[in-house]
Amino acid sequence: MSNYENYTIREMQAITIAQQIEDGQIVIVGTGLPLIGASVAKTVFAPNCKIIVESGLMDCKPIEVPTSVGDIRLMAHCAVQWPNYRFIGFETNEWLHDENRMIAFIGGAQIDPYGNVNSTVIGDYNNPKTRFTGSGGANGIATYVDTVIMMQHEKRRFIEQVDYVTSPGYMDGPGGRERAGLPGNRGPKMVVTDKGILKFDEETKRMYLAGYYPTSSIEEIVENTGFEIDTDKAVALEAPSPEIIKLIREEIDPTQAFIKVPKD
């Protein structure tokens, strides 16, 4: 008999993602954990949310888990198949009309206290130690859409200053987005890691610890953060219910494309 109480960290992350999505929101996701989380949200928490991907596919309802944003399994069950430039125009148009319906999930290699994300290079831009794939659509998304950032919680990733700003957060603090010519009414809302969740103070725009998983602790998170972080508001998060774990394993990702099931 399967043990649905023996959840994994990745399942905890996916459910945490799902809980950030509100009913009726338009949700920009890639594949992997954000798609698993959005699928959980659409099934359990927010049945009227609309899933879209940056390849231009709108209101996706995949029956099987896709492996890329251009996967035919996304195309087969979506409301509209737009070219990519229409997707970019759509997210910009939402901001121009002062709509607040969208939320997006992005990731990267580094993040700083104000939610600026680097997915371009480690080291000097012209002579980097490591070069990554770059923005994709993340810069445009972070410019015009409120974001939730996915990140492994390691000191080398959570650093005082990123080597390169690929996707803008709150730049250098209050008013930073406006000074950079970015919409001031958009920005990162949360960071979901493998240890907990972090949010941003409304006044200082600086990251603080909001919650930690049953498998982690405040001390472990502080130890793995490369800058000073406020922990006064941190609370212990509840373990996921066996019913939602069963949903992920049997209906959403039954082939274990993105989440491997522990052996009983």
PDB file of C-alpha atoms in Angstrom:
ATOM      1  CA  MET A   1       0.000   0.000   0.000  1.00  0.00           C
ATOM      2  CA  SER A   2       1.320   3.447  -0.903  1.00  0.00           C
ATOM      3  CA  ASN A   3       2.361   5.759   1.913  1.00  0.00           C
ATOM      4  CA  TYR A   4       0.994   9.230   1.158  1.00  0.00           C
ATOM      5  CA  GLU A   5       2.214  10.651   4.456  1.00  0.00           C
ATOM      6  CA  ASN A   6       5.828  10.155   3.380  1.00  0.00           C
ATOM      7  CA  TYR A   7       6.033  13.326   1.272  1.00  0.00           C
ATOM      8  CA  THR A   8       9.141  14.732  -0.419  1.00  0.00           C
ATOM      9  CA  ILE A   9      10.584  18.241  -0.287  1.00  0.00           C
ATOM     10  CA  ARG A  10       9.692  18.747  -3.964  1.00  0.00           C
ATOM     11  CA  GLU A  11       6.080  17.811  -3.240  1.00  0.00           C
ATOM     12  CA  MET A  12       6.088  20.292  -0.357  1.00  0.00           C
ATOM     13  CA  GLN A  13       7.410  22.971  -2.724  1.00  0.00           C
ATOM     14  CA  ALA A  14       4.793  22.193  -5.364  1.00  0.00           C
ATOM     15  CA  ILE A  15       1.976  22.463  -2.829  1.00  0.00           C
ATOM     16  CA  THR A  16       3.440  25.690  -1.442  1.00  0.00           C
ATOM     17  CA  ILE A  17       3.389  27.053  -4.997  1.00  0.00           C
ATOM     18  CA  ALA A  18      -0.226  25.984  -5.394  1.00  0.00           C
ATOM     19  CA  GLN A  19      -1.245  27.807  -2.239  1.00  0.00           C
ATOM     20  CA  GLN A  20       0.020  31.134  -3.631  1.00  0.00           C
ATOM     21  CA  ILE A  21      -2.394  31.032  -6.588  1.00  0.00           C
ATOM     22  CA  GLU A  22      -5.750  32.730  -6.140  1.00  0.00           C
ATOM     23  CA  ASP A  23      -8.941  31.707  -7.857  1.00  0.00           C
ATOM     24  CA  GLY A  24      -9.394  33.575 -11.129  1.00  0.00           C
ATOM     25  CA  GLN A  25      -5.729  34.509 -11.517  1.00  0.00           C
ATOM     26  CA  ILE A  26      -3.824  34.137 -14.778  1.00  0.00           C
ATOM     27  CA  VAL A  27      -0.762  32.029 -13.939  1.00  0.00           C
ATOM     28  CA  ILE A  28       2.449  32.089 -16.000  1.00  0.00           C
ATOM     29  CA  VAL A  29       4.414  28.882 -15.493  1.00  0.00           C
ATOM     30  CA  GLY A  30       7.162  26.888 -17.103  1.00  0.00           C
ATOM     31  CA  THR A  31       7.430  23.139 -16.777  1.00  0.00           C
ATOM     32  CA  GLY A  32       8.589  21.291 -13.688  1.00  0.00           C
ATOM     33  CA  LEU A  33       7.494  22.225 -10.181  1.00  0.00           C
ATOM     34  CA  PRO A  34       5.622  25.434 -11.174  1.00  0.00           C
ATOM     35  CA  LEU A  35       3.426  23.438 -13.561  1.00  0.00           C
ATOM     36  CA  ILE A  36       2.848  20.741 -10.938  1.00  0.00           C
ATOM     37  CA  GLY A  37       1.952  23.455  -8.426  1.00  0.00           C
ATOM     38  CA  ALA A  38      -0.381  25.238 -10.847  1.00  0.00           C
ATOM     39  CA  SER A  39      -2.090  21.934 -11.646  1.00  0.00           C
ATOM     40  CA  VAL A  40      -2.621  21.292  -7.931  1.00  0.00           C
ATOM     41  CA  ALA A  41      -4.019  24.812  -7.549  1.00  0.00           C
ATOM     42  CA  LYS A  42      -6.443  24.334 -10.445  1.00  0.00           C
ATOM     43  CA  THR A  43      -7.642  21.045  -8.990  1.00  0.00           C
ATOM     44  CA  VAL A  44      -7.805  21.964  -5.288  1.00  0.00           C
ATOM     45  CA  PHE A  45      -7.370  25.639  -4.388  1.00  0.00           C
ATOM     46  CA  ALA A  46      -8.175  27.794  -7.420  1.00  0.00           C
ATOM     47  CA  PRO A  47     -10.342  25.955  -9.977  1.00  0.00           C
ATOM     48  CA  ASN A  48     -10.888  29.103 -12.048  1.00  0.00           C
ATOM     49  CA  CYS A  49      -7.222  30.045 -12.490  1.00  0.00           C
ATOM     50  CA  LYS A  50      -5.911  30.128 -16.068  1.00  0.00           C
ATOM     51  CA  ILE A  51      -2.515  28.554 -16.832  1.00  0.00           C
ATOM     52  CA  ILE A  52      -0.460  30.138 -19.623  1.00  0.00           C
ATOM     53  CA  VAL A  53       3.093  29.548 -20.876  1.00  0.00           C
ATOM     54  CA  GLU A  54       5.572  31.830 -22.622  1.00  0.00           C
ATOM     55  CA  SER A  55       5.408  29.923 -25.901  1.00  0.00           C
ATOM     56  CA  GLY A  56       1.992  31.574 -26.331  1.00  0.00           C
ATOM     57  CA  LEU A  57      -0.349  28.808 -25.174  1.00  0.00           C
ATOM     58  CA  MET A  58      -3.250  30.156 -23.110  1.00  0.00           C
ATOM     59  CA  ASP A  59      -5.546  28.455 -20.587  1.00  0.00           C
ATOM     60  CA  CYS A  60      -3.699  25.146 -20.732  1.00  0.00           C
ATOM     61  CA  LYS A  61      -5.256  21.959 -19.372  1.00  0.00           C
ATOM     62  CA  PRO A  62      -2.680  19.207 -19.920  1.00  0.00           C
ATOM     63  CA  ILE A  63      -3.862  15.665 -19.267  1.00  0.00           C
ATOM     64  CA  GLU A  64      -0.288  14.361 -19.063  1.00  0.00           C
ATOM     65  CA  VAL A  65       2.661  16.282 -17.624  1.00  0.00           C
ATOM     66  CA  PRO A  66       4.444  18.212 -20.437  1.00  0.00           C
ATOM     67  CA  THR A  67       8.233  18.332 -20.550  1.00  0.00           C
ATOM     68  CA  SER A  68       8.567  21.785 -22.170  1.00  0.00           C
ATOM     69  CA  VAL A  69       6.501  24.912 -22.843  1.00  0.00           C
ATOM     70  CA  GLY A  70       6.267  23.834 -26.494  1.00  0.00           C
ATOM     71  CA  ASP A  71       5.139  20.285 -25.697  1.00  0.00           C
ATOM     72  CA  ILE A  72       2.206  19.111 -27.811  1.00  0.00           C
ATOM     73  CA  ARG A  73       0.558  17.920 -24.603  1.00  0.00           C
ATOM     74  CA  LEU A  74       0.130  21.590 -23.684  1.00  0.00           C
ATOM     75  CA  MET A  75      -1.036  22.521 -27.184  1.00  0.00           C
ATOM     76  CA  ALA A  76      -3.687  19.811 -27.366  1.00  0.00           C
ATOM     77  CA  HIS A  77      -5.756  21.098 -24.482  1.00  0.00           C
ATOM     78  CA  CYS A  78      -5.419  24.872 -24.445  1.00  0.00           C
ATOM     79  CA  ALA A  79      -7.907  27.605 -25.334  1.00  0.00           C
ATOM     80  CA  VAL A  80      -5.635  29.639 -27.659  1.00  0.00           C
ATOM     81  CA  GLN A  81      -2.323  29.000 -29.427  1.00  0.00           C
ATOM     82  CA  TRP A  82      -0.739  32.435 -29.812  1.00  0.00           C
ATOM     83  CA  PRO A  83       2.691  33.212 -31.266  1.00  0.00           C
ATOM     84  CA  ASN A  84       5.224  34.173 -28.618  1.00  0.00           C
ATOM     85  CA  TYR A  85       5.060  37.917 -29.312  1.00  0.00           C
ATOM     86  CA  ARG A  86       1.337  37.899 -28.508  1.00  0.00           C
ATOM     87  CA  PHE A  87       2.127  36.439 -25.085  1.00  0.00           C
ATOM     88  CA  ILE A  88       4.634  39.243 -24.423  1.00  0.00           C
ATOM     89  CA  GLY A  89       2.079  41.818 -25.539  1.00  0.00           C
ATOM     90  CA  PHE A  90      -0.554  40.241 -23.313  1.00  0.00           C
ATOM     91  CA  GLU A  91       1.458  40.583 -20.100  1.00  0.00           C
ATOM     92  CA  THR A  92       2.400  44.160 -21.029  1.00  0.00           C
ATOM     93  CA  ASN A  93      -1.204  44.998 -21.831  1.00  0.00           C
ATOM     94  CA  GLU A  94      -2.325  43.748 -18.423  1.00  0.00           C
ATOM     95  CA  TRP A  95      -0.047  46.329 -16.818  1.00  0.00           C
ATOM     96  CA  LEU A  96      -1.004  49.128 -19.224  1.00  0.00           C
ATOM     97  CA  HIS A  97      -4.667  48.621 -18.322  1.00  0.00           C
ATOM     98  CA  ASP A  98      -3.831  48.485 -14.609  1.00  0.00           C
ATOM     99  CA  GLU A  99      -5.044  44.914 -14.268  1.00  0.00           C
ATOM    100  CA  ASN A 100      -3.792  42.834 -11.371  1.00  0.00           C
ATOM    101  CA  ARG A 101      -4.826  39.360 -12.498  1.00  0.00           C
ATOM    102  CA  MET A 102      -1.456  37.785 -13.237  1.00  0.00           C
ATOM    103  CA  ILE A 103       1.148  35.943 -11.208  1.00  0.00           C
ATOM    104  CA  ALA A 104       4.282  34.306 -12.616  1.00  0.00           C
ATOM    105  CA  PHE A 105       6.863  31.766 -11.452  1.00  0.00           C
ATOM    106  CA  ILE A 106      10.526  32.244 -12.364  1.00  0.00           C
ATOM    107  CA  GLY A 107      13.889  30.905 -11.172  1.00  0.00           C
ATOM    108  CA  GLY A 108      17.602  31.542 -11.391  1.00  0.00           C
ATOM    109  CA  ALA A 109      21.078  30.865 -10.081  1.00  0.00           C
ATOM    110  CA  GLN A 110      21.407  33.816  -7.663  1.00  0.00           C
ATOM    111  CA  ILE A 111      19.107  36.134  -5.740  1.00  0.00           C
ATOM    112  CA  ASP A 112      19.786  39.160  -3.529  1.00  0.00           C
ATOM    113  CA  PRO A 113      17.862  40.630  -0.560  1.00  0.00           C
ATOM    114  CA  TYR A 114      15.631  42.700  -2.884  1.00  0.00           C
ATOM    115  CA  GLY A 115      14.619  39.830  -5.128  1.00  0.00           C
ATOM    116  CA  ASN A 116      16.856  40.601  -8.111  1.00  0.00           C
ATOM    117  CA  VAL A 117      17.529  37.330  -9.923  1.00  0.00           C
ATOM    118  CA  ASN A 118      20.560  36.283 -11.958  1.00  0.00           C
ATOM    119  CA  SER A 119      20.197  33.554 -14.570  1.00  0.00           C
ATOM    120  CA  THR A 120      22.892  34.867 -16.939  1.00  0.00           C
ATOM    121  CA  VAL A 121      26.461  34.551 -15.593  1.00  0.00           C
ATOM    122  CA  ILE A 122      28.507  33.804 -12.509  1.00  0.00           C
ATOM    123  CA  GLY A 123      31.451  36.198 -12.322  1.00  0.00           C
ATOM    124  CA  ASP A 124      32.318  38.980 -14.745  1.00  0.00           C
ATOM    125  CA  TYR A 125      29.911  39.216 -17.679  1.00  0.00           C
ATOM    126  CA  ASN A 126      32.675  39.323 -20.304  1.00  0.00           C
ATOM    127  CA  ASN A 127      34.810  36.670 -18.636  1.00  0.00           C
ATOM    128  CA  PRO A 128      32.415  34.559 -16.582  1.00  0.00           C
ATOM    129  CA  LYS A 129      33.124  31.493 -14.493  1.00  0.00           C
ATOM    130  CA  THR A 130      29.797  30.073 -15.663  1.00  0.00           C
ATOM    131  CA  ARG A 131      27.388  31.238 -18.337  1.00  0.00           C
ATOM    132  CA  PHE A 132      23.742  30.201 -18.194  1.00  0.00           C
ATOM    133  CA  THR A 133      20.962  30.285 -20.756  1.00  0.00           C
ATOM    134  CA  GLY A 134      19.892  33.802 -19.762  1.00  0.00           C
ATOM    135  CA  SER A 135      16.518  35.433 -19.441  1.00  0.00           C
ATOM    136  CA  GLY A 136      14.252  33.564 -21.812  1.00  0.00           C
ATOM    137  CA  GLY A 137      11.043  35.408 -21.034  1.00  0.00           C
ATOM    138  CA  ALA A 138      11.867  36.024 -17.369  1.00  0.00           C
ATOM    139  CA  ASN A 139      13.004  39.659 -17.712  1.00  0.00           C
ATOM    140  CA  GLY A 140       9.757  40.735 -19.370  1.00  0.00           C
ATOM    141  CA  ILE A 141       7.762  38.735 -16.868  1.00  0.00           C
ATOM    142  CA  ALA A 142       9.577  40.268 -13.865  1.00  0.00           C
ATOM    143  CA  THR A 143       9.110  43.733 -15.389  1.00  0.00           C
ATOM    144  CA  TYR A 144       5.338  43.597 -15.890  1.00  0.00           C
ATOM    145  CA  VAL A 145       4.063  40.792 -13.643  1.00  0.00           C
ATOM    146  CA  ASP A 146       4.174  40.020  -9.915  1.00  0.00           C
ATOM    147  CA  THR A 147       6.431  37.017  -9.415  1.00  0.00           C
ATOM    148  CA  VAL A 148       7.067  34.053  -7.162  1.00  0.00           C
ATOM    149  CA  ILE A 149      10.709  32.977  -7.396  1.00  0.00           C
ATOM    150  CA  MET A 150      11.815  29.349  -7.194  1.00  0.00           C
ATOM    151  CA  MET A 151      15.282  28.767  -5.757  1.00  0.00           C
ATOM    152  CA  GLN A 152      17.364  26.145  -3.992  1.00  0.00           C
ATOM    153  CA  HIS A 153      18.237  27.575  -0.569  1.00  0.00           C
ATOM    154  CA  GLU A 154      22.022  27.723  -0.536  1.00  0.00           C
ATOM    155  CA  LYS A 155      24.414  30.421   0.670  1.00  0.00           C
ATOM    156  CA  ARG A 156      26.055  30.618  -2.751  1.00  0.00           C
ATOM    157  CA  ARG A 157      22.675  31.445  -4.299  1.00  0.00           C
ATOM    158  CA  PHE A 158      21.302  33.832  -1.654  1.00  0.00           C
ATOM    159  CA  ILE A 159      23.953  36.557  -1.821  1.00  0.00           C
ATOM    160  CA  GLU A 160      24.260  40.246  -0.958  1.00  0.00           C
ATOM    161  CA  GLN A 161      24.630  41.336  -4.590  1.00  0.00           C
ATOM    162  CA  VAL A 162      23.969  39.254  -7.694  1.00  0.00           C
ATOM    163  CA  ASP A 163      26.638  39.141 -10.388  1.00  0.00           C
ATOM    164  CA  TYR A 164      24.117  40.182 -13.035  1.00  0.00           C
ATOM    165  CA  VAL A 165      20.490  41.357 -12.841  1.00  0.00           C
ATOM    166  CA  THR A 166      18.637  39.192 -15.340  1.00  0.00           C
ATOM    167  CA  SER A 167      15.173  39.607 -13.815  1.00  0.00           C
ATOM    168  CA  PRO A 168      14.542  42.758 -11.751  1.00  0.00           C
ATOM    169  CA  GLY A 169      13.193  42.593  -8.238  1.00  0.00           C
ATOM    170  CA  TYR A 170      13.020  45.759  -6.149  1.00  0.00           C
ATOM    171  CA  MET A 171      16.465  46.779  -7.435  1.00  0.00           C
ATOM    172  CA  ASP A 172      18.184  48.625  -4.551  1.00  0.00           C
ATOM    173  CA  GLY A 173      15.129  48.993  -2.301  1.00  0.00           C
ATOM    174  CA  PRO A 174      12.215  51.446  -1.990  1.00  0.00           C
ATOM    175  CA  GLY A 175      11.751  53.392  -5.231  1.00  0.00           C
ATOM    176  CA  GLY A 176      14.386  51.292  -6.990  1.00  0.00           C
ATOM    177  CA  ARG A 177      12.095  50.016  -9.700  1.00  0.00           C
ATOM    178  CA  GLU A 178      10.830  53.497 -10.521  1.00  0.00           C
ATOM    179  CA  ARG A 179      14.377  54.874 -10.709  1.00  0.00           C
ATOM    180  CA  ALA A 180      15.213  52.119 -13.194  1.00  0.00           C
ATOM    181  CA  GLY A 181      12.171  52.969 -15.317  1.00  0.00           C
ATOM    182  CA  LEU A 182      10.240  49.867 -14.242  1.00  0.00           C
ATOM    183  CA  PRO A 183       6.614  49.639 -13.072  1.00  0.00           C
ATOM    184  CA  GLY A 184       6.600  50.397  -9.366  1.00  0.00           C
ATOM    185  CA  ASN A 185       3.381  48.474  -8.767  1.00  0.00           C
ATOM    186  CA  ARG A 186       4.908  45.149  -9.778  1.00  0.00           C
ATOM    187  CA  GLY A 187       7.622  43.028  -8.191  1.00  0.00           C
ATOM    188  CA  PRO A 188       8.483  39.766  -6.418  1.00  0.00           C
ATOM    189  CA  LYS A 189       5.976  38.599  -3.837  1.00  0.00           C
ATOM    190  CA  MET A 190       7.653  35.511  -2.493  1.00  0.00           C
ATOM    191  CA  VAL A 191      10.593  33.133  -2.796  1.00  0.00           C
ATOM    192  CA  VAL A 192       9.773  29.432  -2.482  1.00  0.00           C
ATOM    193  CA  THR A 193      12.807  27.308  -1.638  1.00  0.00           C
ATOM    194  CA  ASP A 194      13.480  23.741  -0.586  1.00  0.00           C
ATOM    195  CA  LYS A 195      13.552  24.932   3.040  1.00  0.00           C
ATOM    196  CA  GLY A 196      10.716  27.440   3.324  1.00  0.00           C
ATOM    197  CA  ILE A 197       9.163  30.637   2.021  1.00  0.00           C
ATOM    198  CA  LEU A 198      10.463  34.190   2.097  1.00  0.00           C
ATOM    199  CA  LYS A 199       8.490  37.383   1.485  1.00  0.00           C
ATOM    200  CA  PHE A 200       9.349  41.067   1.018  1.00  0.00           C
ATOM    201  CA  ASP A 201       8.694  43.842   3.521  1.00  0.00           C
ATOM    202  CA  GLU A 202       6.241  46.376   2.102  1.00  0.00           C
ATOM    203  CA  GLU A 203       8.286  49.362   3.318  1.00  0.00           C
ATOM    204  CA  THR A 204      11.921  48.290   3.002  1.00  0.00           C
ATOM    205  CA  LYS A 205      11.346  45.854   0.076  1.00  0.00           C
ATOM    206  CA  ARG A 206      13.877  43.562   1.727  1.00  0.00           C
ATOM    207  CA  MET A 207      13.431  39.812   1.966  1.00  0.00           C
ATOM    208  CA  TYR A 208      12.424  38.230   5.288  1.00  0.00           C
ATOM    209  CA  LEU A 209      11.728  34.669   6.395  1.00  0.00           C
ATOM    210  CA  ALA A 210       7.989  34.021   6.478  1.00  0.00           C
ATOM    211  CA  GLY A 211       7.808  30.272   6.998  1.00  0.00           C
ATOM    212  CA  TYR A 212       9.850  27.083   7.221  1.00  0.00           C
ATOM    213  CA  TYR A 213       8.959  23.498   6.399  1.00  0.00           C
ATOM    214  CA  PRO A 214       8.615  20.721   8.983  1.00  0.00           C
ATOM    215  CA  THR A 215      11.855  19.297   7.557  1.00  0.00           C
ATOM    216  CA  SER A 216      13.814  22.520   8.105  1.00  0.00           C
ATOM    217  CA  SER A 217      14.384  25.152  10.802  1.00  0.00           C
ATOM    218  CA  ILE A 218      15.041  28.861  11.226  1.00  0.00           C
ATOM    219  CA  GLU A 219      18.655  28.124  12.129  1.00  0.00           C
ATOM    220  CA  GLU A 220      19.230  26.038   8.992  1.00  0.00           C
ATOM    221  CA  ILE A 221      17.768  28.743   6.761  1.00  0.00           C
ATOM    222  CA  VAL A 222      19.864  31.499   8.364  1.00  0.00           C
ATOM    223  CA  GLU A 223      22.971  29.338   7.962  1.00  0.00           C
ATOM    224  CA  ASN A 224      22.230  28.891   4.245  1.00  0.00           C
ATOM    225  CA  THR A 225      21.513  32.572   3.516  1.00  0.00           C
ATOM    226  CA  GLY A 226      24.446  34.755   2.454  1.00  0.00           C
ATOM    227  CA  PHE A 227      23.009  37.982   3.864  1.00  0.00           C
ATOM    228  CA  GLU A 228      21.330  39.125   7.065  1.00  0.00           C
ATOM    229  CA  ILE A 229      17.695  38.113   7.136  1.00  0.00           C
ATOM    230  CA  ASP A 230      14.851  38.971   9.517  1.00  0.00           C
ATOM    231  CA  THR A 231      13.281  35.871  11.084  1.00  0.00           C
ATOM    232  CA  ASP A 232      10.890  37.532  13.554  1.00  0.00           C
ATOM    233  CA  LYS A 233       7.802  36.741  11.444  1.00  0.00           C
ATOM    234  CA  ALA A 234       8.753  33.152  10.635  1.00  0.00           C
ATOM    235  CA  VAL A 235       6.196  30.453  11.374  1.00  0.00           C
ATOM    236  CA  ALA A 236       6.278  26.680  11.059  1.00  0.00           C
ATOM    237  CA  LEU A 237       4.388  25.527   7.966  1.00  0.00           C
ATOM    238  CA  GLU A 238       2.049  22.549   8.070  1.00  0.00           C
ATOM    239  CA  ALA A 239       2.908  19.289   6.372  1.00  0.00           C
ATOM    240  CA  PRO A 240       0.883  18.576   3.228  1.00  0.00           C
ATOM    241  CA  SER A 241      -2.201  16.397   3.475  1.00  0.00           C
ATOM    242  CA  PRO A 242      -1.993  12.787   2.256  1.00  0.00           C
ATOM    243  CA  GLU A 243      -4.925  13.523  -0.067  1.00  0.00           C
ATOM    244  CA  ILE A 244      -2.963  16.134  -2.031  1.00  0.00           C
ATOM    245  CA  ILE A 245       0.146  13.947  -2.125  1.00  0.00           C
ATOM    246  CA  LYS A 246      -2.013  11.163  -3.583  1.00  0.00           C
ATOM    247  CA  LEU A 247      -3.373  13.606  -6.185  1.00  0.00           C
ATOM    248  CA  ILE A 248       0.143  14.566  -7.311  1.00  0.00           C
ATOM    249  CA  ARG A 249       1.384  10.984  -7.522  1.00  0.00           C
ATOM    250  CA  GLU A 250      -1.639   9.355  -9.124  1.00  0.00           C
ATOM    251  CA  GLU A 251      -3.165  12.085 -11.319  1.00  0.00           C
ATOM    252  CA  ILE A 252      -0.856  15.050 -11.909  1.00  0.00           C
ATOM    253  CA  ASP A 253       2.591  13.424 -12.223  1.00  0.00           C
ATOM    254  CA  PRO A 254       1.953   9.667 -12.301  1.00  0.00           C
ATOM    255  CA  THR A 255       5.023   8.959 -14.441  1.00  0.00           C
ATOM    256  CA  GLN A 256       7.269  10.826 -11.958  1.00  0.00           C
ATOM    257  CA  ALA A 257       8.483  13.159 -14.687  1.00  0.00           C
ATOM    258  CA  PHE A 258       9.408  15.868 -12.200  1.00  0.00           C
ATOM    259  CA  ILE A 259       8.859  14.427  -8.732  1.00  0.00           C
ATOM    260  CA  LYS A 260      10.334  11.061  -7.799  1.00  0.00           C
ATOM    261  CA  VAL A 261       8.275   9.087  -5.293  1.00  0.00           C
ATOM    262  CA  PRO A 262      10.177   7.697  -2.296  1.00  0.00           C
ATOM    263  CA  LYS A 263      10.160   3.940  -1.975  1.00  0.00           C
ATOM    264  CA  ASP A 264       8.074   2.637   0.899  1.00  0.00           C
TER     265      ASP A 264
END
